[in-house]
Short mmCIF file of C-alpha atoms in Angstrom, two decimals:
data_model
loop_
_atom_site.label_atom_id
_atom_site.label_comp_id
_atom_site.label_asym_id
_atom_site.label_seq_id
_atom_site.Cartn_x
_atom_site.Cartn_y
_atom_site.Cartn_z
CA MET Y 48 -39.42 24.14 36.82
CA ILE Y 49 -39.13 26.90 39.43
CA LEU Y 50 -38.86 24.31 42.19
CA LEU Y 51 -36.07 22.52 40.30
CA VAL Y 52 -34.09 25.75 39.91
CA GLU Y 53 -34.56 26.57 43.58
CA LYS Y 54 -33.41 23.08 44.57
CA GLN Y 55 -30.28 23.35 42.41
CA SER Y 56 -29.54 26.78 43.89
CA SER Y 57 -29.96 25.39 47.40
CA ASN Y 58 -27.65 22.47 46.64
CA ARG Y 59 -24.99 24.82 45.35
CA ARG Y 60 -25.22 27.04 48.43
CA ASN Y 61 -24.81 23.99 50.66
CA TYR Y 62 -21.95 22.83 48.47
CA HIS Y 63 -20.11 26.09 49.13
CA LYS Y 64 -20.15 25.35 52.85
CA GLN Y 65 -17.18 23.02 52.63
CA GLU Y 66 -13.47 23.11 53.21
CA TRP Y 67 -11.00 22.08 50.54
CA GLN Y 68 -7.82 20.41 51.64
CA TYR Y 69 -5.12 18.13 50.37
CA GLU Y 70 -3.40 16.01 53.01
CA GLY Y 71 -2.69 18.65 55.61
CA LEU Y 72 -2.54 21.63 53.26
CA PRO Y 73 -5.81 23.41 54.10
CA ILE Y 74 -7.47 25.64 51.54
CA GLU Y 75 -10.35 27.55 53.04
CA PHE Y 76 -12.75 29.72 51.09
CA PRO Y 77 -13.05 33.34 52.20
CA SER Y 78 -16.20 33.96 54.24
CA ARG Y 79 -17.76 35.93 51.37
CA ARG Y 80 -18.18 32.64 49.51
CA PHE Y 81 -20.65 31.40 52.11
CA GLY Y 82 -23.88 33.28 51.66
CA GLY Y 83 -22.07 36.58 51.26
CA ASN Y 84 -21.86 37.15 55.02
CA PRO Y 85 -18.28 38.06 55.99
CA ASN Y 86 -19.24 38.01 59.67
CA ALA Y 87 -20.75 34.55 59.65
CA SER Y 88 -19.58 32.37 62.50
CA GLU Y 89 -17.76 29.10 62.07
CA GLU Y 90 -20.81 27.29 63.44
CA ASP Y 91 -23.04 29.00 60.88
CA LEU Y 92 -20.74 27.97 58.05
CA HIS Y 93 -20.40 24.34 59.16
CA VAL Y 94 -16.71 24.45 58.32
CA THR Y 95 -14.28 22.07 59.98
CA THR Y 96 -11.18 23.98 61.04
CA THR Y 97 -7.69 22.60 60.61
CA THR Y 98 -4.20 23.85 61.22
CA THR Y 99 -1.02 23.35 59.26
CA THR Y 100 0.18 20.93 61.93
CA THR Y 101 -2.53 18.41 61.14
CA THR Y 102 -2.32 15.81 58.43
CA SER Y 103 -6.00 15.06 58.13
CA THR Y 104 -9.40 16.43 59.02
CA THR Y 105 -12.55 14.89 60.35
CA VAL Y 106 -15.30 14.72 57.78
CA ASN Y 107 -18.80 13.37 57.86
CA PRO Y 108 -19.22 10.66 56.75
CA PRO Y 109 -15.72 9.19 57.38
CA LEU Y 110 -13.20 8.83 54.57
CA ASP Y 111 -13.59 5.85 52.27
CA PRO Y 112 -12.67 5.18 48.61
CA ARG Y 113 -15.35 7.63 47.41
CA TYR Y 114 -13.28 10.45 48.86
CA ARG Y 115 -9.82 9.39 47.77
CA ARG Y 116 -9.47 8.62 44.07
CA VAL Y 117 -11.25 8.56 40.70
CA TYR Y 118 -14.93 7.95 41.43
CA ASN Y 119 -16.96 5.97 38.88
CA PRO Y 120 -14.12 5.67 36.33
CA ASP Y 121 -14.99 4.75 32.79
CA GLU Y 122 -12.59 1.82 32.87
CA VAL Y 123 -9.33 0.45 34.18
CA ALA Y 124 -6.63 1.84 31.90
CA SER Y 125 -3.56 0.17 30.41
CA VAL Y 126 -0.12 1.70 30.74
CA GLU Y 127 0.54 0.62 27.16
CA ASP Y 128 -2.26 2.95 26.07
CA TYR Y 129 -0.91 5.72 28.33
CA PRO Y 130 2.82 4.96 28.65
CA PHE Y 131 3.55 8.48 29.92
CA MET Y 132 1.67 7.90 33.20
CA ALA Y 133 3.74 7.79 36.39
CA ALA Y 134 3.18 7.56 40.13
CA LEU Y 135 4.91 9.84 42.62
CA LEU Y 136 5.78 7.88 45.76
CA VAL Y 137 6.65 9.11 49.24
CA ASN Y 138 8.46 6.48 51.31
CA LYS Y 139 7.43 3.99 48.59
CA GLU Y 140 3.72 4.71 49.06
CA LEU Y 141 1.49 6.34 46.44
CA TRP Y 142 1.24 10.08 46.98
CA CYS Y 143 0.28 11.78 43.69
CA GLY Y 144 -0.02 11.29 39.97
CA ALA Y 145 2.64 12.46 37.53
CA VAL Y 146 3.34 12.39 33.80
CA ILE Y 147 6.56 11.76 31.87
CA ILE Y 148 7.60 14.86 29.89
CA ASP Y 149 11.29 14.06 29.27
CA THR Y 150 13.69 11.13 29.32
CA ASP Y 151 14.56 11.92 32.95
CA ALA Y 152 11.67 13.99 34.28
CA VAL Y 153 8.00 13.97 35.21
CA LEU Y 154 5.58 16.85 35.72
CA THR Y 155 3.29 16.92 38.77
CA ALA Y 156 1.48 19.38 41.05
CA ALA Y 157 3.80 21.48 43.20
CA HIS Y 158 1.65 21.17 46.31
CA CYS Y 159 2.20 17.40 46.26
CA LEU Y 160 5.76 18.31 47.27
CA GLN Y 161 4.92 20.99 49.81
CA LEU Y 162 7.29 19.52 52.41
CA GLN Y 163 10.11 19.66 49.89
CA PHE Y 164 9.14 23.20 48.87
CA ASN Y 165 9.21 24.35 52.50
CA ASN Y 166 12.65 22.78 52.91
CA ARG Y 167 13.95 23.26 49.38
CA PHE Y 168 17.43 24.33 50.49
CA PHE Y 169 18.02 20.98 52.19
CA ARG Y 170 18.86 18.35 49.64
CA GLU Y 171 18.14 15.34 51.87
CA TYR Y 172 14.39 15.88 51.48
CA VAL Y 173 14.45 14.25 48.04
CA LYS Y 174 15.53 10.93 49.55
CA MET Y 175 12.00 9.97 50.58
CA LEU Y 176 10.77 10.41 46.99
CA SER Y 177 10.68 8.02 44.06
CA VAL Y 178 8.77 7.69 40.79
CA ARG Y 179 7.27 4.50 39.36
CA VAL Y 180 6.87 4.22 35.59
CA GLY Y 181 5.88 1.47 33.18
CA SER Y 182 3.24 -0.24 35.33
CA ASP Y 183 -0.56 -0.37 35.55
CA ASN Y 184 -0.13 -0.68 39.30
CA ALA Y 185 1.28 2.22 41.35
CA THR Y 186 2.55 -0.14 44.04
CA HIS Y 187 4.26 -2.84 41.98
CA GLY Y 188 5.96 -3.56 38.66
CA GLY Y 189 7.55 -1.34 36.07
CA GLU Y 190 10.58 0.60 37.26
CA GLN Y 191 11.01 2.61 40.42
CA LEU Y 192 13.34 5.58 39.94
CA ARG Y 193 15.26 7.55 42.53
CA VAL Y 194 14.56 11.31 42.62
CA THR Y 195 17.59 13.62 42.42
CA ASP Y 196 16.13 17.12 41.91
CA ILE Y 197 12.90 19.07 42.07
CA PHE Y 198 12.15 22.23 40.08
CA PHE Y 199 9.24 24.29 41.36
CA HIS Y 200 7.70 26.86 39.07
CA PRO Y 201 9.15 30.18 40.21
CA ASN Y 202 5.68 31.75 40.49
CA TYR Y 203 4.14 28.92 42.53
CA LYS Y 204 2.02 30.28 45.39
CA PRO Y 205 1.04 27.66 48.01
CA GLN Y 206 -1.74 29.86 49.42
CA THR Y 207 -3.72 29.95 46.17
CA LEU Y 208 -2.11 27.07 44.23
CA GLU Y 209 -1.29 29.45 41.41
CA PHE Y 210 1.26 27.98 38.97
CA ASN Y 211 0.88 24.66 40.75
CA PHE Y 212 3.64 22.87 38.84
CA ALA Y 213 6.80 20.99 39.73
CA VAL Y 214 9.22 19.02 37.58
CA VAL Y 215 10.80 16.01 39.27
CA LYS Y 216 14.09 14.71 37.89
CA PHE Y 217 15.32 11.18 38.48
CA HIS Y 218 18.70 9.51 38.48
CA LYS Y 219 18.78 7.97 34.98
CA ASN Y 220 17.49 8.46 31.48
CA LEU Y 221 14.61 6.28 30.35
CA THR Y 222 14.58 4.34 27.12
CA LEU Y 223 11.38 5.66 25.62
CA GLY Y 224 8.94 4.07 23.24
CA ARG Y 225 11.06 1.86 21.05
CA GLN Y 226 11.99 -1.13 23.21
CA ASP Y 227 9.43 -0.72 25.99
CA ARG Y 228 5.90 0.19 24.90
CA SER Y 229 4.94 0.89 28.52
CA VAL Y 230 7.25 3.90 28.94
CA ASP Y 231 7.12 7.04 26.80
CA MET Y 232 6.74 10.77 27.21
CA VAL Y 233 3.69 12.83 26.31
CA PRO Y 234 3.63 15.92 24.07
CA TYR Y 235 2.26 18.94 25.90
CA SER Y 236 0.07 21.76 24.66
CA ARG Y 237 1.25 25.34 24.19
CA ASP Y 238 -2.27 26.75 24.03
CA LEU Y 239 -3.21 29.16 26.79
CA ILE Y 240 -6.93 28.35 26.64
CA VAL Y 241 -8.60 24.92 26.76
CA PRO Y 242 -11.81 24.93 24.64
CA VAL Y 243 -15.04 24.52 26.60
CA ASP Y 244 -16.84 22.45 23.98
CA LYS Y 245 -14.58 19.41 24.36
CA LYS Y 246 -13.73 16.67 26.86
CA ILE Y 247 -10.51 15.66 28.57
CA THR Y 248 -9.41 12.19 29.55
CA PHE Y 249 -8.13 12.16 33.10
CA LEU Y 250 -5.82 9.42 34.38
CA GLY Y 251 -5.54 8.55 38.04
CA TRP Y 252 -4.74 5.71 40.39
CA GLY Y 253 -7.60 3.62 41.76
CA SER Y 254 -8.58 2.82 45.32
CA VAL Y 255 -5.98 1.15 47.51
CA LEU Y 256 -8.68 -1.20 48.79
CA GLY Y 257 -9.14 -4.53 47.08
CA VAL Y 258 -12.11 -4.82 44.74
CA GLY Y 259 -13.17 -8.08 43.11
CA GLY Y 260 -10.22 -10.04 44.47
CA LEU Y 261 -7.60 -7.55 43.28
CA GLY Y 262 -6.04 -7.32 46.73
CA GLY Y 263 -4.06 -4.18 47.42
CA LYS Y 264 -3.39 -3.20 43.84
CA VAL Y 265 -3.60 0.50 43.00
CA LEU Y 266 -4.61 0.33 39.37
CA LEU Y 267 -4.53 3.00 36.69
CA GLN Y 268 -8.01 4.28 35.82
CA GLU Y 269 -9.42 6.72 33.31
CA VAL Y 270 -12.45 8.96 33.15
CA ASP Y 271 -13.68 11.37 30.48
CA LEU Y 272 -14.86 14.74 31.78
CA PRO Y 273 -16.37 17.69 29.88
CA ILE Y 274 -14.76 21.11 30.25
CA TYR Y 275 -16.70 23.14 32.80
CA ASP Y 276 -17.51 26.81 32.27
CA LEU Y 277 -14.74 28.86 33.90
CA ALA Y 278 -17.04 31.57 35.26
CA ASP Y 279 -19.25 28.97 36.93
CA CYS Y 280 -16.17 27.28 38.36
CA GLN Y 281 -14.99 30.60 39.77
CA GLU Y 282 -18.42 31.08 41.32
CA ILE Y 283 -17.95 27.80 43.19
CA TYR Y 284 -14.33 28.15 44.33
CA GLY Y 285 -13.62 31.88 44.11
CA ARG Y 286 -11.45 33.86 41.71
CA ASN Y 287 -8.44 33.63 44.00
CA LEU Y 288 -8.31 29.84 43.54
CA VAL Y 289 -9.48 29.66 39.91
CA THR Y 290 -7.79 32.09 37.53
CA ARG Y 291 -7.28 32.38 33.78
CA ASN Y 292 -4.34 30.03 34.24
CA ASN Y 293 -6.75 27.26 35.22
CA PHE Y 294 -9.53 25.33 33.58
CA CYS Y 295 -12.17 23.13 35.18
CA ALA Y 296 -13.73 19.82 34.16
CA GLY Y 297 -16.61 17.76 35.50
CA TYR Y 298 -20.24 16.78 35.12
CA ILE Y 299 -23.15 18.84 36.41
CA THR Y 300 -25.54 15.91 36.93
CA LEU Y 301 -23.48 12.69 36.85
CA GLN Y 302 -21.66 11.17 39.84
CA LYS Y 303 -18.38 10.82 37.97
CA ASN Y 304 -15.39 12.70 39.28
CA VAL Y 305 -11.79 12.83 40.39
CA CYS Y 306 -10.65 13.29 43.99
CA ASN Y 307 -8.02 15.27 45.85
CA HIS Y 308 -5.63 12.34 46.02
CA ASP Y 309 -5.55 12.31 42.21
CA ALA Y 310 -3.60 15.60 42.31
CA GLY Y 311 -0.74 15.80 39.84
CA GLY Y 312 -2.53 13.55 37.36
CA PRO Y 313 -2.76 14.49 33.68
CA ALA Y 314 -5.64 15.85 31.61
CA ILE Y 315 -5.27 14.63 28.03
CA MET Y 316 -7.05 16.11 25.01
CA ASP Y 317 -6.50 14.72 21.51
CA GLY Y 318 -3.40 12.87 22.71
CA VAL Y 319 -1.77 16.00 24.14
CA LEU Y 320 -1.23 17.00 27.78
CA VAL Y 321 -3.34 20.11 28.45
CA GLY Y 322 -3.49 20.19 32.25
CA ILE Y 323 -2.32 18.89 35.62
CA LEU Y 324 -4.90 18.36 38.35
CA SER Y 325 -4.46 21.07 40.96
CA PHE Y 326 -7.32 20.33 43.34
CA SER Y 327 -10.83 18.98 43.47
CA SER Y 328 -13.55 18.04 45.90
CA LYS Y 329 -12.61 16.09 49.00
CA ARG Y 330 -16.04 14.53 48.58
CA CYS Y 331 -16.03 13.19 45.04
CA ASP Y 332 -19.15 11.00 44.88
CA GLN Y 333 -21.49 13.91 44.22
CA PRO Y 334 -22.35 15.70 40.93
CA ASP Y 335 -21.53 19.32 40.05
CA GLN Y 336 -18.18 19.40 41.81
CA PRO Y 337 -15.70 20.24 39.05
CA ALA Y 338 -12.01 19.49 39.27
CA VAL Y 339 -9.57 22.39 38.82
CA PHE Y 340 -6.59 21.94 36.52
CA SER Y 341 -3.49 24.05 35.96
CA THR Y 342 -3.18 24.80 32.23
CA VAL Y 343 0.09 23.38 30.89
CA GLY Y 344 0.23 25.76 27.92
CA VAL Y 345 0.76 28.66 30.34
CA ILE Y 346 4.10 27.19 31.46
CA ALA Y 347 5.27 25.73 28.14
CA PRO Y 348 8.09 28.32 27.80
CA TRP Y 349 9.29 27.44 31.32
CA LEU Y 350 9.32 23.74 30.51
CA GLU Y 351 11.25 24.38 27.31
CA LYS Y 352 13.89 26.48 29.03
CA LEU Y 353 13.79 24.99 32.48
CA GLU Y 354 17.44 25.24 33.40
CA GLU Y 355 17.52 28.93 32.44
CA ASN Y 356 14.28 29.98 34.12
CA VAL Y 357 14.13 28.27 37.50
CA VAL Y 358 16.29 28.07 40.59
CA LYS Y 359 17.48 24.55 41.12
CA THR Y 360 16.71 23.31 44.63
CA ARG Y 361 19.81 22.37 46.55
#
């Protein structure tokens, strides 16, 4: 029993010695997270350095589907079961998950649109964006909508991913629910705390590589994850990255997880949207690596009064 505890402790210490990044937006833990030694060298920490000018980092082993999207999903999901699911596309390629919250808007993670946030006073940066709805496949089918506006939460902080929310508006109103069962919006929670004794269903887009003759389809997948203790999650990532406005979900022992490229995807509990994936492990084929979600209930008043409470990007 003592050996098992020591092994788990050792695994967690090694787990801390990693860098967390989403497509060129590096998030590095403070040195105090790594063995408590603020003077530890980069070599001692085994951390791969990146700069904001890079779009990827070298990892060992190399990137493959285990690092990119839902790992070990419970099943391939149907858009008719989850008609609120959407895909955020950059230059017509899958970039992030999103969820329909209004007839002309989806909610996603703000850091998925970091380029647009950095250049939010230049309207032309929305032209590379589009949203696909009504399809099980992020790369085909359904309807592809042109983006016209982006609303970032006014308290969004790129350095810590606090209030990591953005609302993306598109050029037309959708016909929801009645005529097309594959397109509808989801009700969202107004609760500030997500209970720890329950599970969420997370929805994300599968690997872009063909599996079982599926070719290049990027299919909708679902996985059920238990809520992870917040204090333990803060011990892993640090209190600057995980606050009371977040909750975490994941298994301690099972290799079942979501990946960084699932960012913006929804966490559903009892049919209600409770969270948007903020960040998770770049390596998602290992146990005890919880995903961090932004709690939707915290921003419910902002969503309800969006045009009064945010500055519209022009």
